[in-house]
């Protein structure tokens, strides 16, 4: 389940699902249509992302960067940060300690 606040998409589920993937993709597209060029993703409550959702985020970020639109992870749980570190995605998504939710 996701919630939107301005240009921030909040993934509410501890364990994101494939349904969340579809909702997330549609929401990103809707925010772009509204004119946002920087979209924030709050993963502070999320402990698990399916690989399909992770792949979507990577693909969307890469494609949108070509149009000067960025997806920024504004908050991330410590569990997911470890996953991102293991997969060497910390730099790709520009995640730092200020983003971490303990």
mmCIF file with all atom_site columns, C-alpha atoms in Angstrom:
data_model
loop_
_atom_site.group_PDB
_atom_site.id
_atom_site.type_symbol
_atom_site.label_atom_id
_atom_site.label_alt_id
_atom_site.label_comp_id
_atom_site.label_asym_id
_atom_site.label_entity_id
_atom_site.label_seq_id
_atom_site.pdbx_PDB_ins_code
_atom_site.Cartn_x
_atom_site.Cartn_y
_atom_site.Cartn_z
_atom_site.occupancy
_atom_site.B_iso_or_equiv
_atom_site.pdbx_formal_charge
_atom_site.auth_seq_id
_atom_site.auth_comp_id
_atom_site.auth_asym_id
_atom_site.auth_atom_id
_atom_site.pdbx_PDB_model_num
ATOM 1   C CA . UNK A 1 1   ? 0.000  0.000  0.000   1.00 0.00 ? 1   UNK A CA 1
ATOM 2   C CA . UNK A 1 2   ? 1.294  3.441  -0.852  1.00 0.00 ? 2   UNK A CA 1
ATOM 3   C CA . UNK A 1 3   ? 0.318  6.941  0.176   1.00 0.00 ? 3   UNK A CA 1
ATOM 4   C CA . UNK A 1 4   ? 1.218  10.226 -1.528  1.00 0.00 ? 4   UNK A CA 1
ATOM 5   C CA . UNK A 1 5   ? 2.052  13.514 0.161   1.00 0.00 ? 5   UNK A CA 1
ATOM 6   C CA . UNK A 1 6   ? 3.051  16.215 -2.303  1.00 0.00 ? 6   UNK A CA 1
ATOM 7   C CA . UNK A 1 7   ? 5.920  14.779 -4.321  1.00 0.00 ? 7   UNK A CA 1
ATOM 8   C CA . UNK A 1 8   ? 6.643  12.054 -1.748  1.00 0.00 ? 8   UNK A CA 1
ATOM 9   C CA . UNK A 1 9   ? 5.488  8.474  -2.204  1.00 0.00 ? 9   UNK A CA 1
ATOM 10  C CA . UNK A 1 10  ? 5.321  6.565  1.074   1.00 0.00 ? 10  UNK A CA 1
ATOM 11  C CA . UNK A 1 11  ? 5.395  2.767  0.966   1.00 0.00 ? 11  UNK A CA 1
ATOM 12  C CA . UNK A 1 12  ? 3.389  1.806  4.038   1.00 0.00 ? 12  UNK A CA 1
ATOM 13  C CA . UNK A 1 13  ? 3.768  -1.988 3.940   1.00 0.00 ? 13  UNK A CA 1
ATOM 14  C CA . UNK A 1 14  ? 6.591  -3.602 5.883   1.00 0.00 ? 14  UNK A CA 1
ATOM 15  C CA . UNK A 1 15  ? 6.741  -6.118 3.062   1.00 0.00 ? 15  UNK A CA 1
ATOM 16  C CA . UNK A 1 16  ? 6.040  -4.442 -0.281  1.00 0.00 ? 16  UNK A CA 1
ATOM 17  C CA . UNK A 1 17  ? 4.157  -6.525 -2.836  1.00 0.00 ? 17  UNK A CA 1
ATOM 18  C CA . UNK A 1 18  ? 3.876  -6.802 -6.599  1.00 0.00 ? 18  UNK A CA 1
ATOM 19  C CA . UNK A 1 19  ? 0.623  -4.837 -6.307  1.00 0.00 ? 19  UNK A CA 1
ATOM 20  C CA . UNK A 1 20  ? 2.653  -2.046 -4.710  1.00 0.00 ? 20  UNK A CA 1
ATOM 21  C CA . UNK A 1 21  ? 4.920  -2.159 -7.775  1.00 0.00 ? 21  UNK A CA 1
ATOM 22  C CA . UNK A 1 22  ? 2.031  -1.358 -10.092 1.00 0.00 ? 22  UNK A CA 1
ATOM 23  C CA . UNK A 1 23  ? 0.708  1.345  -7.747  1.00 0.00 ? 23  UNK A CA 1
ATOM 24  C CA . UNK A 1 24  ? 4.193  2.840  -7.447  1.00 0.00 ? 24  UNK A CA 1
ATOM 25  C CA . UNK A 1 25  ? 4.736  2.952  -11.196 1.00 0.00 ? 25  UNK A CA 1
ATOM 26  C CA . UNK A 1 26  ? 1.333  4.581  -11.780 1.00 0.00 ? 26  UNK A CA 1
ATOM 27  C CA . UNK A 1 27  ? 1.939  7.090  -8.992  1.00 0.00 ? 27  UNK A CA 1
ATOM 28  C CA . UNK A 1 28  ? 5.378  8.055  -10.323 1.00 0.00 ? 28  UNK A CA 1
ATOM 29  C CA . UNK A 1 29  ? 3.852  8.614  -13.765 1.00 0.00 ? 29  UNK A CA 1
ATOM 30  C CA . UNK A 1 30  ? 1.009  10.683 -12.259 1.00 0.00 ? 30  UNK A CA 1
ATOM 31  C CA . UNK A 1 31  ? 3.448  12.886 -10.305 1.00 0.00 ? 31  UNK A CA 1
ATOM 32  C CA . UNK A 1 32  ? 5.487  13.469 -13.456 1.00 0.00 ? 32  UNK A CA 1
ATOM 33  C CA . UNK A 1 33  ? 2.295  14.392 -15.316 1.00 0.00 ? 33  UNK A CA 1
ATOM 34  C CA . UNK A 1 34  ? 1.590  16.918 -12.522 1.00 0.00 ? 34  UNK A CA 1
ATOM 35  C CA . UNK A 1 35  ? 4.959  18.521 -13.271 1.00 0.00 ? 35  UNK A CA 1
ATOM 36  C CA . UNK A 1 36  ? 7.158  17.223 -10.466 1.00 0.00 ? 36  UNK A CA 1
ATOM 37  C CA . UNK A 1 37  ? 10.767 16.735 -11.560 1.00 0.00 ? 37  UNK A CA 1
ATOM 38  C CA . UNK A 1 38  ? 11.992 15.361 -8.233  1.00 0.00 ? 38  UNK A CA 1
ATOM 39  C CA . UNK A 1 39  ? 10.037 12.513 -6.671  1.00 0.00 ? 39  UNK A CA 1
ATOM 40  C CA . UNK A 1 40  ? 10.801 11.356 -3.165  1.00 0.00 ? 40  UNK A CA 1
ATOM 41  C CA . UNK A 1 41  ? 10.359 7.775  -2.002  1.00 0.00 ? 41  UNK A CA 1
ATOM 42  C CA . UNK A 1 42  ? 9.863  7.058  1.684   1.00 0.00 ? 42  UNK A CA 1
ATOM 43  C CA . UNK A 1 43  ? 10.856 3.485  2.534   1.00 0.00 ? 43  UNK A CA 1
ATOM 44  C CA . UNK A 1 44  ? 11.184 4.118  6.256   1.00 0.00 ? 44  UNK A CA 1
ATOM 45  C CA . UNK A 1 45  ? 8.434  1.626  7.160   1.00 0.00 ? 45  UNK A CA 1
ATOM 46  C CA . UNK A 1 46  ? 9.443  -0.988 4.604   1.00 0.00 ? 46  UNK A CA 1
ATOM 47  C CA . UNK A 1 47  ? 11.620 -3.980 5.441   1.00 0.00 ? 47  UNK A CA 1
ATOM 48  C CA . UNK A 1 48  ? 11.355 -5.917 2.165   1.00 0.00 ? 48  UNK A CA 1
ATOM 49  C CA . UNK A 1 49  ? 11.052 -5.001 -1.522  1.00 0.00 ? 49  UNK A CA 1
ATOM 50  C CA . UNK A 1 50  ? 10.415 -7.680 -4.147  1.00 0.00 ? 50  UNK A CA 1
ATOM 51  C CA . UNK A 1 51  ? 13.131 -7.811 -6.800  1.00 0.00 ? 51  UNK A CA 1
ATOM 52  C CA . UNK A 1 52  ? 10.602 -6.714 -9.435  1.00 0.00 ? 52  UNK A CA 1
ATOM 53  C CA . UNK A 1 53  ? 9.923  -3.517 -7.525  1.00 0.00 ? 53  UNK A CA 1
ATOM 54  C CA . UNK A 1 54  ? 13.639 -2.900 -7.027  1.00 0.00 ? 54  UNK A CA 1
ATOM 55  C CA . UNK A 1 55  ? 14.153 -3.398 -10.765 1.00 0.00 ? 55  UNK A CA 1
ATOM 56  C CA . UNK A 1 56  ? 11.365 -0.935 -11.542 1.00 0.00 ? 56  UNK A CA 1
ATOM 57  C CA . UNK A 1 57  ? 12.946 1.704  -9.316  1.00 0.00 ? 57  UNK A CA 1
ATOM 58  C CA . UNK A 1 58  ? 16.356 1.260  -10.924 1.00 0.00 ? 58  UNK A CA 1
ATOM 59  C CA . UNK A 1 59  ? 14.928 1.371  -14.450 1.00 0.00 ? 59  UNK A CA 1
ATOM 60  C CA . UNK A 1 60  ? 12.671 4.368  -13.739 1.00 0.00 ? 60  UNK A CA 1
ATOM 61  C CA . UNK A 1 61  ? 15.493 6.322  -12.090 1.00 0.00 ? 61  UNK A CA 1
ATOM 62  C CA . UNK A 1 62  ? 17.823 5.705  -15.028 1.00 0.00 ? 62  UNK A CA 1
ATOM 63  C CA . UNK A 1 63  ? 15.233 6.554  -17.707 1.00 0.00 ? 63  UNK A CA 1
ATOM 64  C CA . UNK A 1 64  ? 13.889 9.606  -15.889 1.00 0.00 ? 64  UNK A CA 1
ATOM 65  C CA . UNK A 1 65  ? 17.364 11.010 -15.225 1.00 0.00 ? 65  UNK A CA 1
ATOM 66  C CA . UNK A 1 66  ? 17.726 11.385 -19.001 1.00 0.00 ? 66  UNK A CA 1
ATOM 67  C CA . UNK A 1 67  ? 14.783 13.835 -18.826 1.00 0.00 ? 67  UNK A CA 1
ATOM 68  C CA . UNK A 1 68  ? 16.218 15.632 -15.746 1.00 0.00 ? 68  UNK A CA 1
ATOM 69  C CA . UNK A 1 69  ? 13.674 13.967 -13.468 1.00 0.00 ? 69  UNK A CA 1
ATOM 70  C CA . UNK A 1 70  ? 14.989 12.254 -10.372 1.00 0.00 ? 70  UNK A CA 1
ATOM 71  C CA . UNK A 1 71  ? 13.746 9.677  -7.902  1.00 0.00 ? 71  UNK A CA 1
ATOM 72  C CA . UNK A 1 72  ? 15.273 10.234 -4.486  1.00 0.00 ? 72  UNK A CA 1
ATOM 73  C CA . UNK A 1 73  ? 14.967 7.893  -1.535  1.00 0.00 ? 73  UNK A CA 1
ATOM 74  C CA . UNK A 1 74  ? 14.178 10.289 1.305   1.00 0.00 ? 74  UNK A CA 1
ATOM 75  C CA . UNK A 1 75  ? 13.934 7.676  4.081   1.00 0.00 ? 75  UNK A CA 1
ATOM 76  C CA . UNK A 1 76  ? 14.932 4.031  4.309   1.00 0.00 ? 76  UNK A CA 1
ATOM 77  C CA . UNK A 1 77  ? 14.724 1.417  7.048   1.00 0.00 ? 77  UNK A CA 1
ATOM 78  C CA . UNK A 1 78  ? 17.990 0.022  8.381   1.00 0.00 ? 78  UNK A CA 1
ATOM 79  C CA . UNK A 1 79  ? 16.989 -3.414 7.057   1.00 0.00 ? 79  UNK A CA 1
ATOM 80  C CA . UNK A 1 80  ? 16.507 -2.135 3.503   1.00 0.00 ? 80  UNK A CA 1
ATOM 81  C CA . UNK A 1 81  ? 19.665 -0.041 3.707   1.00 0.00 ? 81  UNK A CA 1
ATOM 82  C CA . UNK A 1 82  ? 21.601 -3.239 4.356   1.00 0.00 ? 82  UNK A CA 1
ATOM 83  C CA . UNK A 1 83  ? 20.014 -4.803 1.258   1.00 0.00 ? 83  UNK A CA 1
ATOM 84  C CA . UNK A 1 84  ? 20.915 -1.735 -0.819  1.00 0.00 ? 84  UNK A CA 1
ATOM 85  C CA . UNK A 1 85  ? 24.491 -1.864 0.505   1.00 0.00 ? 85  UNK A CA 1
ATOM 86  C CA . UNK A 1 86  ? 24.820 -5.564 -0.302  1.00 0.00 ? 86  UNK A CA 1
ATOM 87  C CA . UNK A 1 87  ? 23.504 -4.968 -3.828  1.00 0.00 ? 87  UNK A CA 1
ATOM 88  C CA . UNK A 1 88  ? 25.832 -1.937 -4.249  1.00 0.00 ? 88  UNK A CA 1
ATOM 89  C CA . UNK A 1 89  ? 22.861 0.391  -4.839  1.00 0.00 ? 89  UNK A CA 1
ATOM 90  C CA . UNK A 1 90  ? 23.676 2.930  -2.128  1.00 0.00 ? 90  UNK A CA 1
ATOM 91  C CA . UNK A 1 91  ? 25.508 5.267  -4.517  1.00 0.00 ? 91  UNK A CA 1
ATOM 92  C CA . UNK A 1 92  ? 23.033 4.707  -7.363  1.00 0.00 ? 92  UNK A CA 1
ATOM 93  C CA . UNK A 1 93  ? 20.173 5.925  -5.170  1.00 0.00 ? 93  UNK A CA 1
ATOM 94  C CA . UNK A 1 94  ? 22.355 8.425  -3.249  1.00 0.00 ? 94  UNK A CA 1
ATOM 95  C CA . UNK A 1 95  ? 21.400 7.012  0.146   1.00 0.00 ? 95  UNK A CA 1
ATOM 96  C CA . UNK A 1 96  ? 23.244 8.490  3.104   1.00 0.00 ? 96  UNK A CA 1
ATOM 97  C CA . UNK A 1 97  ? 23.012 8.302  6.899   1.00 0.00 ? 97  UNK A CA 1
ATOM 98  C CA . UNK A 1 98  ? 20.532 11.200 6.980   1.00 0.00 ? 98  UNK A CA 1
ATOM 99  C CA . UNK A 1 99  ? 18.129 8.981  5.010   1.00 0.00 ? 99  UNK A CA 1
ATOM 100 C CA . UNK A 1 100 ? 18.320 6.085  7.462   1.00 0.00 ? 100 UNK A CA 1
ATOM 101 C CA . UNK A 1 101 ? 15.420 5.354  9.813   1.00 0.00 ? 101 UNK A CA 1
ATOM 102 C CA . UNK A 1 102 ? 16.544 3.419  12.870  1.00 0.00 ? 102 UNK A CA 1
#
